[in-house]
Amino acid sequence: MPYFCAIILKNMSTIRKEALQTVRTRQLIQVQAPTAKISQIFGENVFDRKSMREFLAEDVYESLMACIEKGTRVDKEIAQQVATGMKNWAMSKGATHYTHWFQPLTGATAEKHDAFFSLNSDGEAIEAFGGGALVQQEPDASSFPNGGIRNTFEARGYTAWDPSSPAFLFSGPAGKTLCIPTIFVSYTGESLDYKSPLLKSIGAVEAAGVSVAQYFDKNITKVYPTLGIEQEYFLVDGTLFAARPDLMLAGRSLFGHAPARGQQLEDHYFGSIPERVHAFMVDLEYEALRLGIPLKTRHNEVAPGQFECAPLFEEINLAVDHNQLLMDLMEKIAKRHHFRVLLHEKPFAGVNGSGKHNNWSLSTNTGKNLLSPGKTPKNNLMFLTFFVNTIKAFHDYADLIRAAIASASNDHRLGANEAPPAIMSAFLGEQLSRILDEIEKGKIEHNESEVRSLMHSIKAIPEILLDNTDRNRTSPFAFTGNKFELRAVGSSANSAQAMTALNTAMAKTLTDFKAEVDKLIGDGDSRETALLTVIQKYIKQTKKIRFEGNGYGEEWRLEAEKRGLANVRTTPHALDAMMTKKAIDLYTKTGVFTKREIEARHEILLEDYIKKIQIESRIIGDMALTKIVPAAIAYQNLLVNNLKGLKELGIKAESTKGQLDLLERTSKHINTIIEKVEAMRLTRKRLNEVEHARERSIGYCDEVKPFFDEIRYHADKLELIVDDELWPLPKYRELLFIK
Ligand code: ADP
Ligand code: MG
């Protein structure tokens, strides 16, 4: 081989080689094992009730609490005093800046920092933070997606303080910033974020929930949704990550052959947590707890390199804020440990994807979990009421909930490797299914004696549930003893989107339920008869969505089709459900969205989808042509030189068939890749001319995306052929198994 060729070959593989060398010599980052008890550090970076009591006058504190409790506006005078108290607290902890922290529709969180520093009328430097700055800000909003709501000449958007989520301090490399949770709305009042519709949906379900709960207990004056979010994620070494443009730019690997050993041995889940990861987790938990995020559980997940953490459940608005904050924190702390966290739903083909299990329930001011059965038949009737209403809400609006979990990245996960399919079904467990079947069969209508006997049989629910240990992990919506677990939410998603849909559907269902029950009572039925009559009706109406079997199986897909359940596999089609009359009626009547807001959101989600596929498509073209093909050509040249040399020496052709075959296969793969990349580029070019976002997104889905697998197939084949020394990208086996 000529000398210059050897030089080129050496250079080509250095990035991967050096990265692997770095990983081999990694030192464990020592973390200080927290010496203090969790109870001492929990929430120390939060302007929580304890800090408020210290930094606010008693009457100010009481007024603020009353506003939070009732969900009413904080008046100017009080806001001014809260701002001063908040600033003093933050500065006492070393903060220099403040920011309105909000959740625009891009999936991440956004902030713009301002200093407390100001000049007074004499030109002297002071630290100031007024009520106005606390309550409202006007970030330069033109860069956030708005779906046509904000015209370019009217780029104003406002952030407004959400007092129900406490302010907190976030530490950066150069100091601390006071972060104030806010909603983000346009100048004309339309919501441009995830939080404002979530808050509206909470209001709707609270009101409807109280009115129904009052059938059972007049002391219930507040009903609120609770949420516990289990977060799955992958960790990869930071240096290997940096050697993979696909991980860096798309958050997932777009190439990579499955390793000989993946997750088949299923030894990762119960294996011990690798030391480096353990250090990361301890660090993460420490920072999270100080921010008031009640992390409780940590463990390995099924795939190598995959992990999970879960907090104690909280009031839903707080749980969502905390999950968003947690994701920021994970990224920050992962870097500290020379890791990168992958929150993508499917970072690696062929192994498990990551989800965000949303455990949802309803609680009351009396401390009752409405999805937890009680000790008396009356309490159990309350449980059954909320339980069956949840099933009904999920049944009636399954397509809307499917739309709310749709994203380009979640499309890869739903229905693949141990993730719930795109078919929305609910799992109740054998015992509860049997009780519902029993109620379904009863001759309840205007029949007090049948109702009495049924009331007797539902007395047994609590004992039954206690030893009801059957868990179905294949269902997108599973009842798990005292809550429903929506397992279809993607790991990178903002949970607010799915939770807004679920809360709103529940609000509507409970409102209709109440109207039906009241009518029967008005017609002379007893309360119990009326309740059970409507419950029975709902049980009958929702039967098709109940499924207790294996949700991953092909049989379920066929069975679901027979039942008429939708199985919408891709985002552009799933999003159609947002624009139906039913969806628009639901959202507008409950006051959660206006029609214009829904249209804007639909547009934003489609555009987001297109952009994601477009970016991935470009990365694939780029990596294929500038990394994979050159490596393969270098190998091809090696083979050519080798064959030529052998021939010169007079070696017979039949003794070099193997090399020739390798050469032919290598050439074929290279050629196909080059052709497909060009065809993909032309397809993109054509589709970019399509005016309507929906059509364009379907084009990207049906015409561009299929190229990904085709190109990858050939590239991954090359990975198996080309000299390992020449291969430029860290391989799956190097990425997935953390030392
Ligand atoms: P799993 O077996 O699914 O891991 P866990 O008992 O660990 O279940 O709980 C998972 C999540 O469910 C946790 O975040 C927990 O706080 C949450 N959770 C428990 N009870 C409720 C509830 N009443 N409302 C909302 N979430 C809840
Ligand atoms: Mg769970």
PDB file of N, CA and C and ligand atoms in Angstrom, residues 226-230 297 308 310-313 359-361 369 471 473 482-483 485, ligand 1:
ATOM      1  N   THR A 226     -53.439  14.767  40.702  1.00  0.00           N
ATOM      2  CA  THR A 226     -52.080  14.525  41.188  1.00  0.00           C
ATOM      3  C   THR A 226     -51.316  13.763  40.110  1.00  0.00           C
ATOM      4  N   LEU A 227     -50.013  13.931  40.119  1.00  0.00           N
ATOM      5  CA  LEU A 227     -49.211  13.298  39.078  1.00  0.00           C
ATOM      6  C   LEU A 227     -47.840  12.895  39.618  1.00  0.00           C
ATOM      7  N   GLY A 228     -47.446  11.670  39.294  1.00  0.00           N
ATOM      8  CA  GLY A 228     -46.082  11.200  39.586  1.00  0.00           C
ATOM      9  C   GLY A 228     -45.488  10.738  38.264  1.00  0.00           C
ATOM     10  N   ILE A 229     -44.371  11.337  37.876  1.00  0.00           N
ATOM     11  CA  ILE A 229     -43.814  11.055  36.549  1.00  0.00           C
ATOM     12  C   ILE A 229     -42.554  10.198  36.663  1.00  0.00           C
ATOM     13  N   GLU A 230     -42.626   8.975  36.167  1.00  0.00           N
ATOM     14  CA  GLU A 230     -41.422   8.142  36.087  1.00  0.00           C
ATOM     15  C   GLU A 230     -40.690   8.536  34.809  1.00  0.00           C
ATOM     16  N   THR A 297     -37.012   7.228  43.689  1.00  0.00           N
ATOM     17  CA  THR A 297     -36.613   5.927  43.164  1.00  0.00           C
ATOM     18  C   THR A 297     -35.555   6.088  42.084  1.00  0.00           C
ATOM     19  N   GLU A 308     -33.792   4.828  35.132  1.00  0.00           N
ATOM     20  CA  GLU A 308     -35.068   5.504  35.426  1.00  0.00           C
ATOM     21  C   GLU A 308     -34.987   6.191  36.774  1.00  0.00           C
ATOM     22  N   ALA A 310     -37.824   8.290  39.588  1.00  0.00           N
ATOM     23  CA  ALA A 310     -39.225   8.659  39.813  1.00  0.00           C
ATOM     24  C   ALA A 310     -39.355   9.427  41.117  1.00  0.00           C
ATOM     25  N   PRO A 311     -40.177  10.474  41.087  1.00  0.00           N
ATOM     26  CA  PRO A 311     -40.407  11.254  42.301  1.00  0.00           C
ATOM     27  C   PRO A 311     -41.661  10.780  43.022  1.00  0.00           C
ATOM     28  N   LEU A 312     -41.861  11.284  44.219  1.00  0.00           N
ATOM     29  CA  LEU A 312     -43.169  11.141  44.865  1.00  0.00           C
ATOM     30  C   LEU A 312     -44.147  11.989  44.068  1.00  0.00           C
ATOM     31  N   PHE A 313     -45.403  11.593  44.078  1.00  0.00           N
ATOM     32  CA  PHE A 313     -46.356  12.376  43.284  1.00  0.00           C
ATOM     33  C   PHE A 313     -46.664  13.717  43.949  1.00  0.00           C
ATOM     34  N   ASN A 359     -48.337   8.882  36.141  1.00  0.00           N
ATOM     35  CA  ASN A 359     -49.262   8.307  37.120  1.00  0.00           C
ATOM     36  C   ASN A 359     -50.200   9.396  37.579  1.00  0.00           C
ATOM     37  N   TRP A 360     -51.470   9.222  37.274  1.00  0.00           N
ATOM     38  CA  TRP A 360     -52.448  10.312  37.444  1.00  0.00           C
ATOM     39  C   TRP A 360     -53.591   9.890  38.356  1.00  0.00           C
ATOM     40  N   SER A 361     -53.973  10.776  39.227  1.00  0.00           N
ATOM     41  CA  SER A 361     -55.149  10.506  40.048  1.00  0.00           C
ATOM     42  C   SER A 361     -55.812  11.830  40.436  1.00  0.00           C
ATOM     43  N   ASN A 369     -57.769  10.116  48.166  1.00  0.00           N
ATOM     44  CA  ASN A 369     -57.444   9.811  46.771  1.00  0.00           C
ATOM     45  C   ASN A 369     -58.712   9.210  46.150  1.00  0.00           C
ATOM     46  N   ARG A 471     -50.006  -6.971  37.371  1.00  0.00           N
ATOM     47  CA  ARG A 471     -49.588  -5.726  36.755  1.00  0.00           C
ATOM     48  C   ARG A 471     -49.472  -5.990  35.267  1.00  0.00           C
ATOM     49  N   ARG A 473     -47.847  -4.446  32.142  1.00  0.00           N
ATOM     50  CA  ARG A 473     -46.929  -3.382  31.728  1.00  0.00           C
ATOM     51  C   ARG A 473     -46.997  -3.128  30.228  1.00  0.00           C
ATOM     52  N   ASN A 482     -54.294   2.504  42.731  1.00  0.00           N
ATOM     53  CA  ASN A 482     -54.839   3.754  43.273  1.00  0.00           C
ATOM     54  C   ASN A 482     -54.600   4.930  42.329  1.00  0.00           C
ATOM     55  N   LYS A 483     -54.291   4.613  41.081  1.00  0.00           N
ATOM     56  CA  LYS A 483     -54.020   5.648  40.077  1.00  0.00           C
ATOM     57  C   LYS A 483     -54.020   5.008  38.697  1.00  0.00           C
ATOM     58  N   GLU A 485     -51.984   4.854  35.109  1.00  0.00           N
ATOM     59  CA  GLU A 485     -50.638   5.143  34.622  1.00  0.00           C
ATOM     60  C   GLU A 485     -50.675   5.251  33.105  1.00  0.00           C
TER      61      GLU A 485
HETATM   62  P1  ADP B   1     -44.340   1.476  39.684  1.00  0.00           P
HETATM   63  O1  ADP B   1     -44.497   0.092  40.146  1.00  0.00           O
HETATM   64  O2  ADP B   1     -45.172   1.767  38.490  1.00  0.00           O
HETATM   65  O3  ADP B   1     -42.899   1.894  39.517  1.00  0.00           O
HETATM   66  P2  ADP B   1     -44.643   3.200  42.059  1.00  0.00           P
HETATM   67  O4  ADP B   1     -45.444   2.793  43.221  1.00  0.00           O
HETATM   68  O5  ADP B   1     -43.167   3.266  42.211  1.00  0.00           O
HETATM   69  O6  ADP B   1     -45.064   2.341  40.813  1.00  0.00           O
HETATM   70  O7  ADP B   1     -45.186   4.597  41.649  1.00  0.00           O
HETATM   71  C1  ADP B   1     -44.916   5.178  40.462  1.00  0.00           C
HETATM   72  C2  ADP B   1     -45.275   6.634  40.542  1.00  0.00           C
HETATM   73  O8  ADP B   1     -46.666   6.761  40.860  1.00  0.00           O
HETATM   74  C3  ADP B   1     -44.516   7.430  41.593  1.00  0.00           C
HETATM   75  O9  ADP B   1     -44.057   8.618  41.016  1.00  0.00           O
HETATM   76  C4  ADP B   1     -45.593   7.692  42.617  1.00  0.00           C
HETATM   77  O10 ADP B   1     -45.364   8.876  43.325  1.00  0.00           O
HETATM   78  C5  ADP B   1     -46.823   7.822  41.747  1.00  0.00           C
HETATM   79  N1  ADP B   1     -48.088   7.776  42.496  1.00  0.00           N
HETATM   80  C6  ADP B   1     -48.413   7.034  43.559  1.00  0.00           C
HETATM   81  N2  ADP B   1     -49.642   7.375  44.019  1.00  0.00           N
HETATM   82  C7  ADP B   1     -50.119   8.362  43.211  1.00  0.00           C
HETATM   83  C8  ADP B   1     -51.302   9.157  43.171  1.00  0.00           C
HETATM   84  N3  ADP B   1     -52.270   9.014  44.043  1.00  0.00           N
HETATM   85  N4  ADP B   1     -51.415  10.077  42.197  1.00  0.00           N
HETATM   86  C9  ADP B   1     -50.434  10.251  41.294  1.00  0.00           C
HETATM   87  N5  ADP B   1     -49.313   9.538  41.289  1.00  0.00           N
HETATM   88  C10 ADP B   1     -49.128   8.614  42.226  1.00  0.00           C
END
